[in-house]
């Protein structure tokens, strides 16, 4: 039986942090078992917010794909490629932009949210408003059946589905409206307690050496109410505790939770337990990273081969699109 297709992309705007690792990449890796996965480096999307600093996109691109490979994305099973190398995305974006009512984009709740979140960047651009149309083109051009999304991204996917339905209605049935594969995203805050982000300089990167990981965790904000070692702590408000849920064995996590609440364990000790677990967890990933960093030709081949496979599918769809539209 033909495998259903999954589509997803990631913006190359800097180093990969552990939030990406546990919130996106490990999920992508698991999806390979069941689906025909297409994963792309969304460099055109990155431009919507990074157009003034476009060089960072190229710098991050290869390293980002190296991170994917190091985490276990398998180029034999998944198609790994670069969005801007498949020019058909731009053509479909243009055609879909002709049929997308402006109101759909202006009402998009993530548009407003992102404008607030990226207040330091000037994103009052045509490209930024049209971001969901480009996203629709990225998905529809491969006739993706599923898109892994967190709850907050559902409105974006809904626009893709609406655009697909509108195209099918205006011309003929070409695009199956994709469905959401809801994914659970662990709530890993940055070392300062805020949302983990490269721009806040509070992220733990998967490429961080062991001593850097230790230094970052040692500085991490825990339970802000716990002033002294003798005070009981509250793991529910501690920024560090969710990390234990990922990296530490369940019986130890239980013990930490219990002991924290009765001041049986101090934050310093608790951090040392975590540092060791994170270092152990990331060591094999970093070992594979090192391999790819010293075999860039291999990485280049993987990206080219993935892009070739993606292009083949995209060209087939575009032929159908042009025909349906009578172009
Ligand atoms: S002991 Fe651990 S879980 Fe409790 S507040 Fe400190 S760092 Fe957080």
Coordinates of C-alpha atoms and ligand atoms in Angstrom, one line a residue:
X1 CA 0.0 0.0 0.0
X2 CA 1.2 3.5 -0.9
X3 CA 2.4 5.4 2.1
X4 CA 0.6 8.6 3.0
X5 CA 2.7 11.7 2.6
X6 CA 3.8 14.0 5.4
X7 CA 5.1 17.6 4.7
X8 CA 7.0 19.8 7.0
X9 CA 9.7 22.5 7.0
X10 CA 12.0 24.4 9.3
X11 CA 13.5 27.8 8.9
X12 CA 17.3 28.0 8.8
X13 CA 17.8 31.1 11.0
X14 CA 20.5 29.9 13.3
X15 CA 21.5 26.9 15.4
X16 CA 19.2 24.1 16.4
X17 CA 18.2 24.1 20.1
X18 CA 16.8 21.4 22.3
X19 CA 13.3 22.9 21.9
X20 CA 13.5 22.1 18.2
X21 CA 15.0 18.7 18.9
X22 CA 12.2 17.5 21.2
X23 CA 9.4 19.6 19.7
X24 CA 10.0 18.9 16.0
X25 CA 12.9 16.8 14.9
X26 CA 12.3 13.7 17.1
X27 CA 8.8 13.7 15.9
X28 CA 9.9 14.0 12.3
X29 CA 12.2 11.1 12.9
X30 CA 9.4 8.9 14.3
X31 CA 7.1 9.8 11.4
X32 CA 9.6 8.2 8.9
X33 CA 8.5 4.8 10.2
X34 CA 5.0 5.2 8.9
X35 CA 4.9 7.9 6.2
X36 CA 6.5 9.1 3.0
X37 CA 8.1 12.2 4.6
X38 CA 9.2 15.4 2.8
X39 CA 11.2 17.7 5.0
X40 CA 12.5 21.0 3.7
X41 CA 14.8 23.8 4.8
X42 CA 12.4 26.8 4.5
X43 CA 14.9 29.4 3.4
X44 CA 12.3 31.6 1.6
X45 CA 10.2 31.6 4.7
X46 CA 13.2 32.6 6.8
X47 CA 13.4 35.7 4.5
X48 CA 10.1 37.0 5.7
X49 CA 11.6 38.0 9.0
X50 CA 15.4 37.9 8.2
X51 CA 15.4 39.8 4.9
X52 CA 17.8 42.4 6.3
X53 CA 20.1 39.7 7.5
X54 CA 19.8 37.2 4.6
X55 CA 23.4 35.9 4.9
X56 CA 22.5 34.1 8.2
X57 CA 20.1 31.9 6.2
X58 CA 22.8 30.5 3.9
X59 CA 25.2 30.1 6.8
X60 CA 22.6 28.1 8.8
X61 CA 21.3 26.0 6.0
X62 CA 23.8 23.2 5.8
X63 CA 24.3 23.0 9.5
X64 CA 20.6 22.7 10.1
X65 CA 20.4 19.7 7.7
X66 CA 23.4 18.2 9.4
X67 CA 21.5 18.5 12.6
X68 CA 18.5 16.7 11.0
X69 CA 20.8 13.8 9.9
X70 CA 22.5 13.7 13.3
X71 CA 19.1 13.3 15.0
X72 CA 18.3 10.3 12.8
X73 CA 16.5 11.6 9.8
X74 CA 17.2 9.1 7.1
X75 CA 17.7 10.3 3.5
X76 CA 16.8 6.8 2.3
X77 CA 13.3 7.1 3.8
X78 CA 12.7 10.8 3.9
X79 CA 13.1 13.4 1.1
X80 CA 15.3 16.2 2.6
X81 CA 15.6 19.3 0.4
X82 CA 15.9 23.1 0.2
X83 CA 12.7 25.0 -0.6
X84 CA 14.3 27.7 -2.8
X85 CA 16.0 25.1 -5.0
X86 CA 12.6 23.9 -6.1
X87 CA 11.5 27.0 -8.0
X88 CA 8.0 25.5 -8.6
X89 CA 7.2 26.6 -5.0
X90 CA 7.4 30.2 -6.2
X91 CA 5.3 29.6 -9.2
X92 CA 2.5 27.9 -7.2
X93 CA 2.8 30.6 -4.5
X94 CA 2.1 33.2 -7.2
X95 CA -0.8 31.4 -8.7
X96 CA -2.4 30.7 -5.3
X97 CA -1.9 34.3 -4.3
X98 CA -4.3 35.3 -7.1
X99 CA -7.1 33.3 -5.6
X100 CA -6.6 33.9 -1.9
X101 CA -8.9 36.5 -0.5
X102 CA -7.0 39.2 1.5
X103 CA -9.4 38.8 4.5
X104 CA -8.2 35.2 5.1
X105 CA -4.7 36.5 5.6
X106 CA -5.5 39.6 7.6
X107 CA -7.7 37.5 10.0
X108 CA -5.0 34.9 10.5
X109 CA -4.5 35.0 14.3
X110 CA -0.8 33.9 14.0
X111 CA -0.2 36.9 11.8
X112 CA -1.1 39.3 14.6
X113 CA 0.7 37.2 17.2
X114 CA 3.9 37.1 15.2
X115 CA 3.8 40.8 14.6
X116 CA 3.9 41.3 18.3
X117 CA 6.5 38.6 18.9
X118 CA 8.8 40.0 16.2
X119 CA 8.2 43.6 17.2
X120 CA 11.9 44.3 16.9
X121 CA 11.8 43.5 13.2
X122 CA 10.1 45.4 10.5
X123 CA 7.7 42.8 9.2
X124 CA 5.0 45.0 7.8
X125 CA 5.7 43.6 4.4
X126 CA 3.7 42.0 1.6
X127 CA 5.9 38.8 2.0
X128 CA 5.0 38.5 5.6
X129 CA 1.3 38.9 5.1
X130 CA 1.4 36.3 2.3
X131 CA 3.4 33.8 4.4
X132 CA 0.5 31.4 4.7
X133 CA 0.1 31.3 0.9
X134 CA 3.7 30.3 0.5
X135 CA 3.2 27.7 3.2
X136 CA 0.1 26.4 1.3
X137 CA 2.2 26.2 -1.9
X138 CA 4.9 24.2 0.0
X139 CA 2.4 21.7 1.2
X140 CA 0.0 21.4 -1.8
X141 CA 2.7 21.1 -4.4
X142 CA 3.6 17.7 -2.9
X143 CA -0.1 16.8 -2.3
X144 CA 0.8 16.3 1.4
X145 CA -1.8 14.2 3.2
X146 CA -0.6 15.3 6.7
X147 CA 1.2 18.2 8.3
X148 CA 2.6 17.7 11.8
X149 CA 1.6 20.8 13.8
X150 CA 1.2 22.1 17.3
X151 CA -2.2 23.4 18.3
X152 CA -1.1 27.0 17.8
X153 CA -0.4 26.4 14.1
X154 CA -3.8 25.0 13.3
X155 CA -5.1 28.3 11.9
X156 CA -2.2 28.3 9.4
X157 CA -3.1 24.9 8.2
X158 CA -6.7 25.8 8.0
X159 CA -5.8 28.5 5.4
X160 CA -3.9 25.9 3.4
X161 CA -7.0 23.7 3.4
X162 CA -9.2 26.6 2.4
X163 CA -6.9 27.6 -0.4
X164 CA -6.9 23.9 -1.6
X165 CA -10.7 23.8 -1.6
X166 CA -10.9 27.1 -3.4
X167 CA -8.6 26.0 -6.1
X168 CA -10.4 22.7 -6.5
X169 CA -13.7 24.6 -6.7
X170 CA -12.6 27.2 -9.2
X171 CA -10.7 24.9 -11.6
X172 CA -10.8 21.2 -10.9
X173 CA -9.9 18.7 -8.1
X174 CA -6.1 18.8 -7.9
X175 CA -5.2 19.2 -4.2
X176 CA -6.3 17.0 -1.4
X177 CA -6.8 19.3 1.6
X178 CA -4.1 18.2 4.1
X179 CA -4.9 17.1 7.6
X180 CA -3.2 18.0 10.8
X181 CA -1.1 15.5 12.7
X182 CA -1.3 17.1 16.1
X183 CA 2.0 16.8 17.9
X184 CA 2.7 17.4 21.6
X185 CA 5.4 20.0 22.1
X186 CA 7.2 19.8 25.4
X187 CA 7.2 23.2 27.2
X188 CA 11.0 23.7 27.5
X189 CA 11.7 27.3 28.6
X190 CA 15.0 29.0 28.0
X191 CA 17.6 29.3 30.7
X192 CA 16.1 32.7 31.8
X193 CA 12.6 31.3 32.2
X194 CA 11.3 32.9 29.0
X195 CA 10.3 31.1 25.8
X196 CA 13.4 29.4 24.3
X197 CA 14.6 31.5 21.4
X198 CA 17.8 32.3 19.6
X199 CA 17.0 36.0 19.8
X200 CA 16.7 35.9 23.7
X201 CA 20.1 34.2 23.9
X202 CA 18.6 31.7 26.4
X203 CA 18.7 28.5 24.3
X204 CA 20.6 25.2 24.8
X205 CA 21.9 24.2 21.4
X206 CA 22.3 20.6 20.4
X207 CA 25.8 21.5 19.3
X208 CA 26.8 22.9 22.7
X209 CA 29.9 21.2 24.1
X210 CA 29.5 19.5 27.5
X211 CA 31.0 22.4 29.5
X212 CA 28.7 24.9 27.8
X213 CA 25.7 22.8 28.6
X214 CA 26.9 22.6 32.3
X215 CA 27.3 26.4 32.5
X216 CA 23.9 27.1 31.0
X217 CA 22.1 24.7 33.3
X218 CA 23.9 26.0 36.3
X219 CA 22.6 29.5 35.5
X220 CA 19.1 28.3 34.9
X221 CA 16.1 29.9 36.7
X222 CA 14.4 27.3 38.9
X223 CA 11.5 28.0 41.3
X224 CA 11.8 31.7 41.8
X225 CA 10.1 31.4 45.2
X226 CA 12.7 29.1 46.5
X227 CA 15.2 31.4 48.1
X228 CA 17.2 29.0 50.3
X229 CA 18.1 25.3 50.3
X230 CA 15.9 24.7 53.3
X231 CA 12.8 26.0 51.5
X232 CA 10.6 23.5 49.8
X233 CA 10.4 24.0 46.0
X234 CA 7.7 23.6 43.5
X235 CA 8.5 21.5 40.4
X236 CA 5.3 22.8 38.7
X237 CA 6.7 26.3 38.4
X238 CA 10.4 25.4 38.1
X239 CA 11.9 26.0 34.6
X240 CA 14.3 23.1 35.0
X241 CA 11.9 20.4 36.0
X242 CA 10.3 19.8 32.5
X243 CA 13.8 19.0 31.3
X244 CA 14.0 16.2 33.8
X245 CA 10.9 14.7 32.3
X246 CA 12.7 14.4 29.0
X247 CA 16.2 13.4 30.0
X248 CA 15.9 11.6 33.4
X249 CA 14.7 8.1 34.2
X250 CA 11.1 8.2 35.5
X251 CA 11.9 6.8 38.9
X252 CA 14.5 9.5 39.5
X253 CA 12.1 12.2 38.2
X254 CA 9.5 11.0 40.8
X255 CA 12.1 11.1 43.5
X256 CA 13.2 14.6 42.5
X257 CA 9.6 15.8 42.5
X258 CA 9.0 14.3 46.0
X259 CA 12.2 15.5 47.5
X260 CA 12.0 19.0 46.0
X261 CA 8.6 19.5 47.6
X262 CA 10.0 18.7 51.1
X263 CA 13.4 20.4 50.6
X264 CA 15.1 17.0 50.5
X265 CA 17.1 18.0 47.4
X266 CA 18.7 21.3 46.6
X267 CA 18.6 23.0 43.2
X268 CA 22.4 22.7 42.8
X269 CA 22.3 19.0 43.2
X270 CA 19.2 18.7 41.0
X271 CA 21.0 20.6 38.2
X272 CA 24.0 18.3 38.4
X273 CA 21.8 15.3 37.8
X274 CA 20.3 17.0 34.8
X275 CA 23.6 18.2 33.3
X276 CA 24.9 14.6 33.3
X277 CA 21.7 13.3 31.6
X278 CA 21.6 16.0 28.9
X279 CA 25.3 15.5 28.1
X280 CA 24.7 11.8 27.8
X281 CA 21.7 12.3 25.6
X282 CA 23.3 14.7 23.2
X283 CA 26.7 12.9 23.0
X284 CA 25.7 10.4 20.2
X285 CA 24.0 13.2 18.3
X286 CA 27.1 15.3 18.5
X287 CA 29.3 12.4 17.4
X288 CA 27.2 12.0 14.3
X289 CA 27.3 15.8 13.7
X290 CA 31.1 15.7 13.8
X291 CA 31.0 12.9 11.2
X292 CA 28.9 15.0 8.8
X293 CA 30.8 18.2 9.5
X294 CA 33.9 16.5 8.3
X295 CA 32.1 14.8 5.3
X296 CA 30.4 17.8 3.8
X297 CA 30.5 16.3 0.3
X298 CA 28.2 13.5 1.7
X299 CA 25.8 16.1 3.0
X300 CA 25.8 18.0 -0.2
X301 CA 24.9 14.8 -2.1
X302 CA 22.0 14.1 0.2
X303 CA 20.6 17.6 -0.2
X304 CA 21.0 17.4 -4.0
X305 CA 19.4 14.0 -4.3
X306 CA 16.5 15.0 -2.0
X307 CA 16.0 18.2 -4.0
X308 CA 15.9 16.2 -7.2
X309 CA 13.2 13.9 -5.9
X310 CA 11.2 16.8 -4.6
X311 CA 11.5 18.6 -7.9
X312 CA 10.2 15.6 -9.8
X313 CA 7.0 15.6 -7.7
X314 CA 6.6 19.4 -7.8
X315 CA 7.0 19.5 -11.6
X316 CA 4.3 16.8 -12.0
X317 CA 1.9 18.8 -9.8
X318 CA 2.6 22.1 -11.6
X319 CA 1.8 20.5 -15.0
X320 CA -1.6 19.5 -13.5
X321 CA -2.1 23.0 -12.1
X322 CA -1.4 24.8 -15.3
X323 CA -3.6 22.4 -17.2
X324 CA -6.5 22.8 -14.7
X325 CA -6.2 26.6 -14.9
X326 CA -6.0 26.5 -18.7
X327 CA -2.6 28.3 -18.7
Ligands
LIG1 S1 15.1 21.0 43.3 FE1 15.0 20.8 41.0 S2 12.9 20.7 40.6 FE2 13.1 21.6 42.6 S3 13.1 23.8 42.3 FE3 15.2 23.1 42.4 S4 15.8 22.7 40.3 FE4 13.5 22.8 40.4

